[in-house]
mmCIF file of C-alpha atoms in Angstrom:
data_model
loop_
_atom_site.group_PDB
_atom_site.id
_atom_site.type_symbol
_atom_site.label_atom_id
_atom_site.label_comp_id
_atom_site.label_asym_id
_atom_site.label_seq_id
_atom_site.Cartn_x
_atom_site.Cartn_y
_atom_site.Cartn_z
ATOM 1 C CA MET A 1 -44.216 -4.364 14.404
ATOM 2 C CA LYS A 2 -42.482 -6.741 11.941
ATOM 3 C CA HIS A 3 -38.801 -7.305 12.534
ATOM 4 C CA SER A 4 -37.765 -6.052 9.095
ATOM 5 C CA GLN A 5 -39.528 -2.833 10.033
ATOM 6 C CA LYS A 6 -37.646 -2.669 13.332
ATOM 7 C CA TYR A 7 -34.277 -2.827 11.592
ATOM 8 C CA LEU A 8 -34.899 0.485 9.836
ATOM 9 C CA THR A 9 -36.873 2.387 12.459
ATOM 10 C CA ALA A 10 -33.831 3.440 14.460
ATOM 11 C CA CYS A 11 -32.251 5.138 11.438
ATOM 12 C CA LEU A 12 -34.501 8.147 11.063
ATOM 13 C CA PRO A 13 -33.748 10.159 14.235
ATOM 14 C CA GLY A 14 -30.046 9.794 13.544
ATOM 15 C CA ILE A 15 -30.276 10.996 10.000
ATOM 16 C CA ILE A 16 -32.364 14.032 10.950
ATOM 17 C CA ALA A 17 -29.734 15.075 13.478
ATOM 18 C CA LEU A 18 -27.007 14.331 10.985
ATOM 19 C CA LEU A 19 -28.454 16.442 8.209
ATOM 20 C CA GLY A 20 -29.240 19.304 10.531
ATOM 21 C CA GLY A 21 -25.569 19.659 11.375
ATOM 22 C CA ALA A 22 -24.004 18.675 8.043
ATOM 23 C CA SER A 23 -21.281 21.010 6.868
ATOM 24 C CA SER A 24 -17.914 20.063 5.442
ATOM 25 C CA ALA A 25 -18.047 16.624 7.074
ATOM 26 C CA PHE A 26 -20.366 14.389 9.034
ATOM 27 C CA ALA A 27 -20.420 14.781 12.793
ATOM 28 C CA ALA A 28 -21.510 11.162 13.151
ATOM 29 C CA ALA A 29 -21.612 7.985 11.113
ATOM 30 C CA PRO A 30 -24.004 7.994 8.145
ATOM 31 C CA SER A 31 -27.422 6.725 9.129
ATOM 32 C CA SER A 32 -27.194 3.788 6.746
ATOM 33 C CA ALA A 33 -24.795 2.283 9.280
ATOM 34 C CA SER A 34 -27.837 1.517 11.457
ATOM 35 C CA VAL A 35 -29.663 -0.497 8.793
ATOM 36 C CA ASN A 36 -29.408 -4.165 9.698
ATOM 37 C CA PHE A 37 -29.549 -5.521 6.162
ATOM 38 C CA ALA A 38 -26.397 -6.282 4.255
ATOM 39 C CA VAL A 39 -28.459 -6.494 1.055
ATOM 40 C CA LEU A 40 -31.887 -4.917 0.612
ATOM 41 C CA SER A 41 -34.055 -4.522 -2.470
ATOM 42 C CA ALA A 42 -36.618 -1.935 -1.355
ATOM 43 C CA ALA A 43 -38.573 -1.296 -4.532
ATOM 44 C CA PRO A 44 -41.447 1.034 -3.521
ATOM 45 C CA ASP A 45 -43.885 -0.475 -6.050
ATOM 46 C CA GLY A 46 -42.723 -4.088 -5.910
ATOM 47 C CA GLY A 47 -40.359 -5.858 -8.253
ATOM 48 C CA GLY A 48 -37.501 -5.802 -5.772
ATOM 49 C CA ALA A 49 -35.602 -9.037 -6.361
ATOM 50 C CA VAL A 50 -32.289 -10.180 -4.906
ATOM 51 C CA THR A 51 -30.270 -12.640 -7.004
ATOM 52 C CA CYS A 52 -27.147 -14.291 -5.602
ATOM 53 C CA THR A 53 -25.013 -16.582 -7.792
ATOM 54 C CA ARG A 54 -21.731 -18.287 -6.787
ATOM 55 C CA ALA A 55 -21.480 -15.711 -4.014
ATOM 56 C CA ILE A 56 -21.334 -15.378 -0.235
ATOM 57 C CA ILE A 57 -23.362 -12.828 1.736
ATOM 58 C CA ASP A 58 -22.390 -12.340 5.376
ATOM 59 C CA GLY A 59 -25.446 -10.535 6.742
ATOM 60 C CA ASN A 60 -29.218 -10.249 6.450
ATOM 61 C CA VAL A 61 -30.942 -10.089 3.065
ATOM 62 C CA GLY A 62 -34.332 -8.496 2.386
ATOM 63 C CA SER A 63 -36.641 -8.214 -0.619
ATOM 64 C CA SER A 64 -39.817 -6.200 -1.160
ATOM 65 C CA GLY A 65 -40.805 -7.764 -4.454
ATOM 66 C CA LEU A 66 -44.335 -8.740 -5.471
ATOM 67 C CA PRO A 67 -43.847 -11.571 -4.926
ATOM 68 C CA ALA A 68 -40.734 -11.132 -2.793
ATOM 69 C CA SER A 69 -37.784 -12.889 -4.349
ATOM 70 C CA VAL A 70 -34.381 -13.944 -3.047
ATOM 71 C CA THR A 71 -32.841 -16.399 -5.518
ATOM 72 C CA GLN A 72 -29.776 -18.388 -4.478
ATOM 73 C CA THR A 73 -27.676 -20.394 -6.924
ATOM 74 C CA ASP A 74 -24.515 -21.790 -5.321
ATOM 75 C CA CYS A 75 -24.944 -18.910 -2.896
ATOM 76 C CA THR A 76 -24.403 -18.918 0.869
ATOM 77 C CA ILE A 77 -26.229 -16.399 3.066
ATOM 78 C CA THR A 78 -25.069 -16.475 6.682
ATOM 79 C CA GLY A 79 -27.760 -14.101 7.922
ATOM 80 C CA ALA A 80 -31.548 -14.140 7.767
ATOM 81 C CA VAL A 81 -33.585 -13.906 4.574
ATOM 82 C CA VAL A 82 -36.629 -11.644 5.001
ATOM 83 C CA ALA A 83 -39.019 -11.791 2.045
ATOM 84 C CA PRO A 84 -41.092 -9.807 1.968
ATOM 85 C CA VAL A 85 -39.872 -7.007 4.179
ATOM 86 C CA SER A 86 -42.626 -4.841 5.615
ATOM 87 C CA ALA A 87 -44.103 -1.969 3.619
ATOM 88 C CA ASN A 88 -43.009 0.365 6.392
ATOM 89 C CA ALA A 89 -39.411 -0.813 6.028
ATOM 90 C CA VAL A 90 -39.514 0.179 2.354
ATOM 91 C CA THR A 91 -40.946 3.579 3.268
ATOM 92 C CA GLU A 92 -38.287 4.188 5.875
ATOM 93 C CA PHE A 93 -35.483 3.232 3.502
ATOM 94 C CA ASN A 94 -36.842 5.600 0.855
ATOM 95 C CA ASN A 95 -37.104 8.359 3.465
ATOM 96 C CA GLU A 96 -33.463 7.823 4.313
ATOM 97 C CA TYR A 97 -32.499 7.884 0.645
ATOM 98 C CA SER A 98 -34.377 11.167 0.181
ATOM 99 C CA ALA A 99 -32.781 12.690 3.271
ATOM 100 C CA LEU A 100 -29.282 11.934 1.988
ATOM 101 C CA LYS A 101 -30.246 13.395 -1.374
ATOM 102 C CA ALA A 102 -31.093 16.639 0.429
ATOM 103 C CA VAL A 103 -27.570 17.088 1.830
ATOM 104 C CA SER A 104 -26.409 20.250 0.078
ATOM 105 C CA GLN A 105 -23.210 21.360 1.806
ATOM 106 C CA CYS A 106 -20.321 19.683 -0.010
ATOM 107 C CA THR A 107 -16.706 19.598 1.035
ATOM 108 C CA GLU A 108 -15.813 19.501 -2.657
ATOM 109 C CA THR A 109 -17.801 19.308 -5.891
ATOM 110 C CA PHE A 110 -16.661 17.562 -9.071
ATOM 111 C CA SER A 111 -17.932 17.978 -12.610
ATOM 112 C CA ALA A 112 -15.560 15.321 -13.967
ATOM 113 C CA THR A 113 -16.943 11.836 -14.449
ATOM 114 C CA SER A 114 -13.596 10.176 -13.731
ATOM 115 C CA LEU A 115 -10.856 11.154 -11.302
ATOM 116 C CA GLY A 116 -8.504 8.205 -11.663
ATOM 117 C CA ASN A 117 -6.369 7.596 -8.589
ATOM 118 C CA HIS A 118 -7.459 10.032 -5.882
ATOM 119 C CA THR A 119 -7.262 10.518 -2.097
ATOM 120 C CA PHE A 120 -10.163 11.779 0.016
ATOM 121 C CA THR A 121 -10.038 13.001 3.586
ATOM 122 C CA PRO A 122 -13.305 12.766 5.589
ATOM 123 C CA GLY A 123 -16.123 14.877 4.170
ATOM 124 C CA VAL A 124 -19.028 15.156 1.758
ATOM 125 C CA TYR A 125 -18.054 14.822 -1.913
ATOM 126 C CA CYS A 126 -20.574 15.728 -4.584
ATOM 127 C CA PHE A 127 -20.369 14.631 -8.219
ATOM 128 C CA ASP A 128 -22.645 16.541 -10.566
ATOM 129 C CA SER A 129 -23.470 13.571 -12.775
ATOM 130 C CA ALA A 130 -22.338 9.991 -13.388
ATOM 131 C CA VAL A 131 -19.020 8.538 -12.255
ATOM 132 C CA THR A 132 -17.191 5.843 -14.229
ATOM 133 C CA GLU A 133 -13.830 4.524 -13.038
ATOM 134 C CA THR A 134 -11.615 1.834 -14.572
ATOM 135 C CA ASN A 135 -8.387 0.543 -13.015
ATOM 136 C CA ALA A 136 -8.494 3.350 -10.451
ATOM 137 C CA VAL A 137 -7.882 3.509 -6.707
ATOM 138 C CA TRP A 138 -9.734 5.904 -4.439
ATOM 139 C CA THR A 139 -7.978 6.146 -1.077
ATOM 140 C CA LEU A 140 -9.991 7.201 1.972
ATOM 141 C CA ASN A 141 -7.553 8.566 4.531
ATOM 142 C CA GLY A 142 -8.991 8.999 8.014
ATOM 143 C CA GLY A 143 -9.545 7.503 11.442
ATOM 144 C CA SER A 144 -11.965 4.855 12.642
ATOM 145 C CA THR A 145 -14.628 7.420 13.619
ATOM 146 C CA ASP A 146 -14.322 9.584 10.500
ATOM 147 C CA THR A 147 -17.035 9.493 7.858
ATOM 148 C CA TRP A 148 -17.400 9.992 4.122
ATOM 149 C CA LEU A 149 -20.442 10.677 1.961
ATOM 150 C CA PHE A 150 -20.152 10.429 -1.821
ATOM 151 C CA LYS A 151 -23.101 11.818 -3.755
ATOM 152 C CA ILE A 152 -23.178 10.556 -7.337
ATOM 153 C CA GLY A 153 -25.537 12.402 -9.664
ATOM 154 C CA ASN A 154 -25.950 15.336 -7.320
ATOM 155 C CA THR A 155 -27.453 17.740 -9.873
ATOM 156 C CA SER A 156 -28.334 15.499 -12.848
ATOM 157 C CA VAL A 157 -28.927 11.833 -13.614
ATOM 158 C CA GLY A 158 -25.904 9.882 -12.512
ATOM 159 C CA ALA A 159 -24.912 6.225 -12.169
ATOM 160 C CA LEU A 160 -21.845 4.797 -10.429
ATOM 161 C CA THR A 161 -19.867 2.358 -12.577
ATOM 162 C CA GLY A 162 -16.562 0.766 -11.699
ATOM 163 C CA THR A 163 -14.397 -1.840 -13.414
ATOM 164 C CA ASP A 164 -11.335 -3.074 -11.524
ATOM 165 C CA PHE A 165 -12.077 -0.139 -9.229
ATOM 166 C CA LYS A 166 -10.678 -0.236 -5.697
ATOM 167 C CA VAL A 167 -11.710 1.826 -2.669
ATOM 168 C CA ASP A 168 -8.797 1.650 -0.252
ATOM 169 C CA LEU A 169 -9.082 2.483 3.462
ATOM 170 C CA VAL A 170 -6.019 3.757 5.328
ATOM 171 C CA ASN A 171 -5.098 4.985 8.823
ATOM 172 C CA GLY A 172 -8.046 3.259 10.480
ATOM 173 C CA ALA A 173 -10.844 4.263 8.098
ATOM 174 C CA THR A 174 -13.693 1.733 8.109
ATOM 175 C CA ALA A 175 -16.037 0.653 5.328
ATOM 176 C CA CYS A 176 -19.089 0.988 7.543
ATOM 177 C CA ASN A 177 -18.475 4.725 7.946
ATOM 178 C CA VAL A 178 -18.571 5.319 4.200
ATOM 179 C CA THR A 179 -21.833 6.068 2.375
ATOM 180 C CA TRP A 180 -22.432 6.182 -1.370
ATOM 181 C CA TRP A 181 -25.654 7.940 -2.353
ATOM 182 C CA VAL A 182 -26.249 7.177 -6.043
ATOM 183 C CA ASP A 183 -28.935 8.865 -8.119
ATOM 184 C CA ALA A 184 -29.278 5.934 -10.525
ATOM 185 C CA ALA A 185 -27.816 2.435 -10.860
ATOM 186 C CA THR A 186 -24.592 1.115 -9.369
ATOM 187 C CA THR A 187 -22.539 -1.445 -11.281
ATOM 188 C CA MET A 188 -19.234 -2.798 -9.961
ATOM 189 C CA THR A 189 -17.189 -5.354 -11.881
ATOM 190 C CA ARG A 190 -14.267 -6.903 -10.000
ATOM 191 C CA GLY A 191 -12.195 -4.564 -7.832
ATOM 192 C CA ALA A 192 -12.480 -4.168 -4.057
ATOM 193 C CA PHE A 193 -15.296 -1.884 -3.000
ATOM 194 C CA ASN A 194 -15.987 -0.516 0.474
ATOM 195 C CA GLY A 195 -18.986 1.359 1.845
ATOM 196 C CA ASN A 196 -22.766 1.483 2.164
ATOM 197 C CA ILE A 197 -24.468 1.951 -1.219
ATOM 198 C CA LEU A 198 -27.916 3.553 -1.352
ATOM 199 C CA ALA A 199 -28.930 3.444 -5.009
ATOM 200 C CA GLY A 200 -31.887 4.967 -6.821
ATOM 201 C CA ALA A 201 -31.941 2.068 -9.278
ATOM 202 C CA ALA A 202 -30.497 -1.443 -9.465
ATOM 203 C CA ILE A 203 -27.228 -2.548 -7.861
ATOM 204 C CA THR A 204 -25.100 -5.100 -9.717
ATOM 205 C CA LEU A 205 -21.910 -6.464 -8.165
ATOM 206 C CA GLY A 206 -19.833 -8.936 -10.145
ATOM 207 C CA GLY A 207 -16.476 -10.594 -9.577
ATOM 208 C CA THR A 208 -14.089 -12.882 -11.382
ATOM 209 C CA THR A 209 -15.888 -16.030 -12.482
ATOM 210 C CA HIS A 210 -14.907 -18.890 -10.219
ATOM 211 C CA THR A 211 -15.845 -22.506 -9.645
ATOM 212 C CA ALA A 212 -18.764 -23.105 -7.318
ATOM 213 C CA GLY A 213 -17.541 -24.327 -3.945
ATOM 214 C CA THR A 214 -14.385 -22.216 -3.995
ATOM 215 C CA PRO A 215 -14.118 -18.768 -2.373
ATOM 216 C CA PRO A 216 -14.843 -15.749 -4.587
ATOM 217 C CA VAL A 217 -11.838 -13.647 -5.560
ATOM 218 C CA GLU A 218 -13.376 -10.236 -4.909
ATOM 219 C CA THR A 219 -14.697 -8.971 -1.565
ATOM 220 C CA PHE A 220 -17.131 -6.087 -1.105
ATOM 221 C CA THR A 221 -17.630 -4.690 2.401
ATOM 222 C CA GLY A 222 -20.573 -2.502 3.425
ATOM 223 C CA ARG A 223 -24.195 -2.660 2.285
ATOM 224 C CA ALA A 224 -26.082 -2.878 -0.996
ATOM 225 C CA LEU A 225 -29.415 -1.078 -0.492
ATOM 226 C CA ALA A 226 -31.443 -0.247 -3.592
ATOM 227 C CA THR A 227 -34.842 0.969 -4.725
ATOM 228 C CA ALA A 228 -34.741 -1.797 -7.352
ATOM 229 C CA ALA A 229 -33.158 -5.221 -7.842
ATOM 230 C CA VAL A 230 -29.823 -6.262 -6.340
ATOM 231 C CA THR A 231 -27.663 -8.829 -8.153
ATOM 232 C CA LEU A 232 -24.471 -10.369 -6.764
ATOM 233 C CA THR A 233 -22.361 -12.750 -8.841
ATOM 234 C CA ASP A 234 -18.969 -14.275 -7.939
ATOM 235 C CA VAL A 235 -18.371 -11.974 -4.966
ATOM 236 C CA ALA A 236 -17.989 -12.251 -1.206
ATOM 237 C CA PHE A 237 -20.150 -9.579 0.411
ATOM 238 C CA VAL A 238 -19.390 -8.709 4.046
ATOM 239 C CA GLY A 239 -22.214 -6.687 5.555
ATOM 240 C CA CYS A 240 -21.902 -3.946 8.155
ATOM 241 C CA GLU A 241 -23.711 -3.986 11.499
ATOM 242 C CA GLY A 242 -24.403 -0.788 13.417
ATOM 243 C CA SER A 243 -21.692 1.792 12.747
ATOM 244 C CA THR A 244 -18.820 -0.631 13.158
ATOM 245 C CA SER A 245 -17.453 -3.810 11.660
ATOM 246 C CA VAL A 246 -19.460 -7.014 12.016
ATOM 247 C CA SER A 247 -16.464 -8.504 13.788
ATOM 248 C CA LYS A 248 -16.653 -6.103 16.724
ATOM 249 C CA SER A 249 -17.259 -7.995 19.947
ATOM 250 C CA ARG A 250 -20.164 -7.166 22.231
ATOM 251 C CA SER A 251 -20.811 -7.798 25.894
ATOM 252 C CA LYS A 252 -22.757 -10.924 26.838
ATOM 253 C CA CYS A 253 -26.462 -10.725 27.582
ATOM 254 C CA ASN A 254 -28.903 -12.955 29.417
ATOM 255 C CA GLN A 255 -32.019 -10.865 29.446
ATOM 256 C CA GLY A 256 -34.768 -13.438 29.109
ATOM 257 C CA VAL A 257 -37.690 -13.748 26.750
ATOM 258 C CA GLY A 258 -39.860 -10.730 26.094
ATOM 259 C CA ASN A 259 -37.602 -7.915 27.291
ATOM 260 C CA GLY A 260 -36.684 -6.673 23.842
ATOM 261 C CA PRO A 261 -33.498 -6.856 21.754
ATOM 262 C CA GLU A 262 -30.102 -6.032 23.173
ATOM 263 C CA SER A 263 -27.017 -4.636 21.470
ATOM 264 C CA CYS A 264 -24.914 -7.510 22.750
ATOM 265 C CA ASP A 265 -23.664 -11.001 22.070
ATOM 266 C CA PRO A 266 -26.522 -13.425 22.819
ATOM 267 C CA GLY A 267 -24.127 -16.173 23.842
ATOM 268 C CA ASN A 268 -25.723 -16.546 27.286
ATOM 269 C CA SER A 269 -29.319 -16.453 26.022
ATOM 270 C CA ASN A 270 -31.507 -19.111 24.447
ATOM 271 C CA GLN A 271 -30.673 -19.707 20.797
ATOM 272 C CA ASP A 272 -32.939 -20.281 17.855
ATOM 273 C CA GLY A 273 -32.104 -21.963 14.586
ATOM 274 C CA PHE A 274 -31.784 -18.950 12.287
ATOM 275 C CA ASN A 275 -27.973 -18.850 12.624
ATOM 276 C CA SER A 276 -27.833 -15.073 12.793
ATOM 277 C CA ASN A 277 -28.304 -12.098 15.059
ATOM 278 C CA PRO A 278 -29.441 -8.880 13.351
ATOM 279 C CA PHE A 279 -28.584 -6.849 16.447
ATOM 280 C CA SER A 280 -24.914 -7.791 16.842
ATOM 281 C CA GLY A 281 -21.930 -9.389 15.200
ATOM 282 C CA SER A 282 -22.791 -12.851 16.506
ATOM 283 C CA ARG A 283 -24.093 -15.407 14.052
ATOM 284 C CA ARG A 284 -26.493 -16.684 16.705
ATOM 285 C CA THR A 285 -29.854 -15.172 17.490
ATOM 286 C CA ASN A 286 -31.271 -14.858 20.984
ATOM 287 C CA ASP A 287 -34.972 -15.245 21.672
ATOM 288 C CA GLU A 288 -35.645 -11.618 22.519
ATOM 289 C CA LEU A 289 -36.734 -10.220 19.174
ATOM 290 C CA GLY A 290 -40.057 -8.952 20.443
ATOM 291 C CA GLY A 291 -41.099 -12.234 22.076
ATOM 292 C CA VAL A 292 -43.163 -12.678 25.208
ATOM 293 C CA PRO A 293 -43.021 -15.388 27.861
ATOM 294 C CA GLY A 294 -44.443 -18.549 26.372
ATOM 295 C CA LYS A 295 -43.991 -17.227 22.814
ATOM 296 C CA PRO A 296 -40.389 -16.254 22.191
ATOM 297 C CA GLY A 297 -39.781 -13.879 19.324
ATOM 298 C CA ARG A 298 -38.301 -15.355 16.181
ATOM 299 C CA LEU A 299 -37.081 -13.459 13.149
ATOM 300 C CA GLY A 300 -39.942 -13.369 10.651
ATOM 301 C CA ASN A 301 -42.646 -14.406 13.182
#
């Protein structure tokens, strides 16, 4: 099994259980919190390109394009670049997208395309069509284990568009427990966005133009997972890992080659040169990604 495929495999049982019990709010974190890509272009028929310009991506990046394409211009990616991801990984992502689409029990439903400043407690919020916000703040008020699902374009074609749009987290709410299911494209210009985006078309994230070599002004935290191209320009993108922040510490592991991946900090294990660990918050990778004695596993091998 290819490692890009492994990243998505664990998602499906969780989402089935989640959807079976969905009512006014999630009983567990959205399944996208298990996807170990910060940025993923999972175009089912190819053409899935990732373009990163004057940006920083803290996490793994995957592309399913034909040919696979991850283009970096003054762009730093601290995780692994997987291009192409496996065909099965694309299938599993699309299955997850379809499963979220099927969630029908909404805490609240909106016909308006703009709410302006608004506060949301944990729950499932359904928007009939597109949402466009400018100079607005959506405040998510809840604890560290609470979850939110926003469905954009729930009953008709709907894109998510924000300009100087901020998603604020208060009282312990975390970006990795927020999911945005979007029927069509997602376009964010400046602002401060939080949450895992699963888009039915392209994702475009843009910040304030800045000089290459200096930190971007805007930070987006979560994931950008699309069935088409993903473009990031002048932004710092901090990817989620598991259902918690990438900064969460893990216990040490020293398992040895060939015993499978661990959900832990590989600080006591052999290190490879990929400068990332798709199974934990560490930016080092142990040698246990499916390797066997004499042939340690390496991401992409």
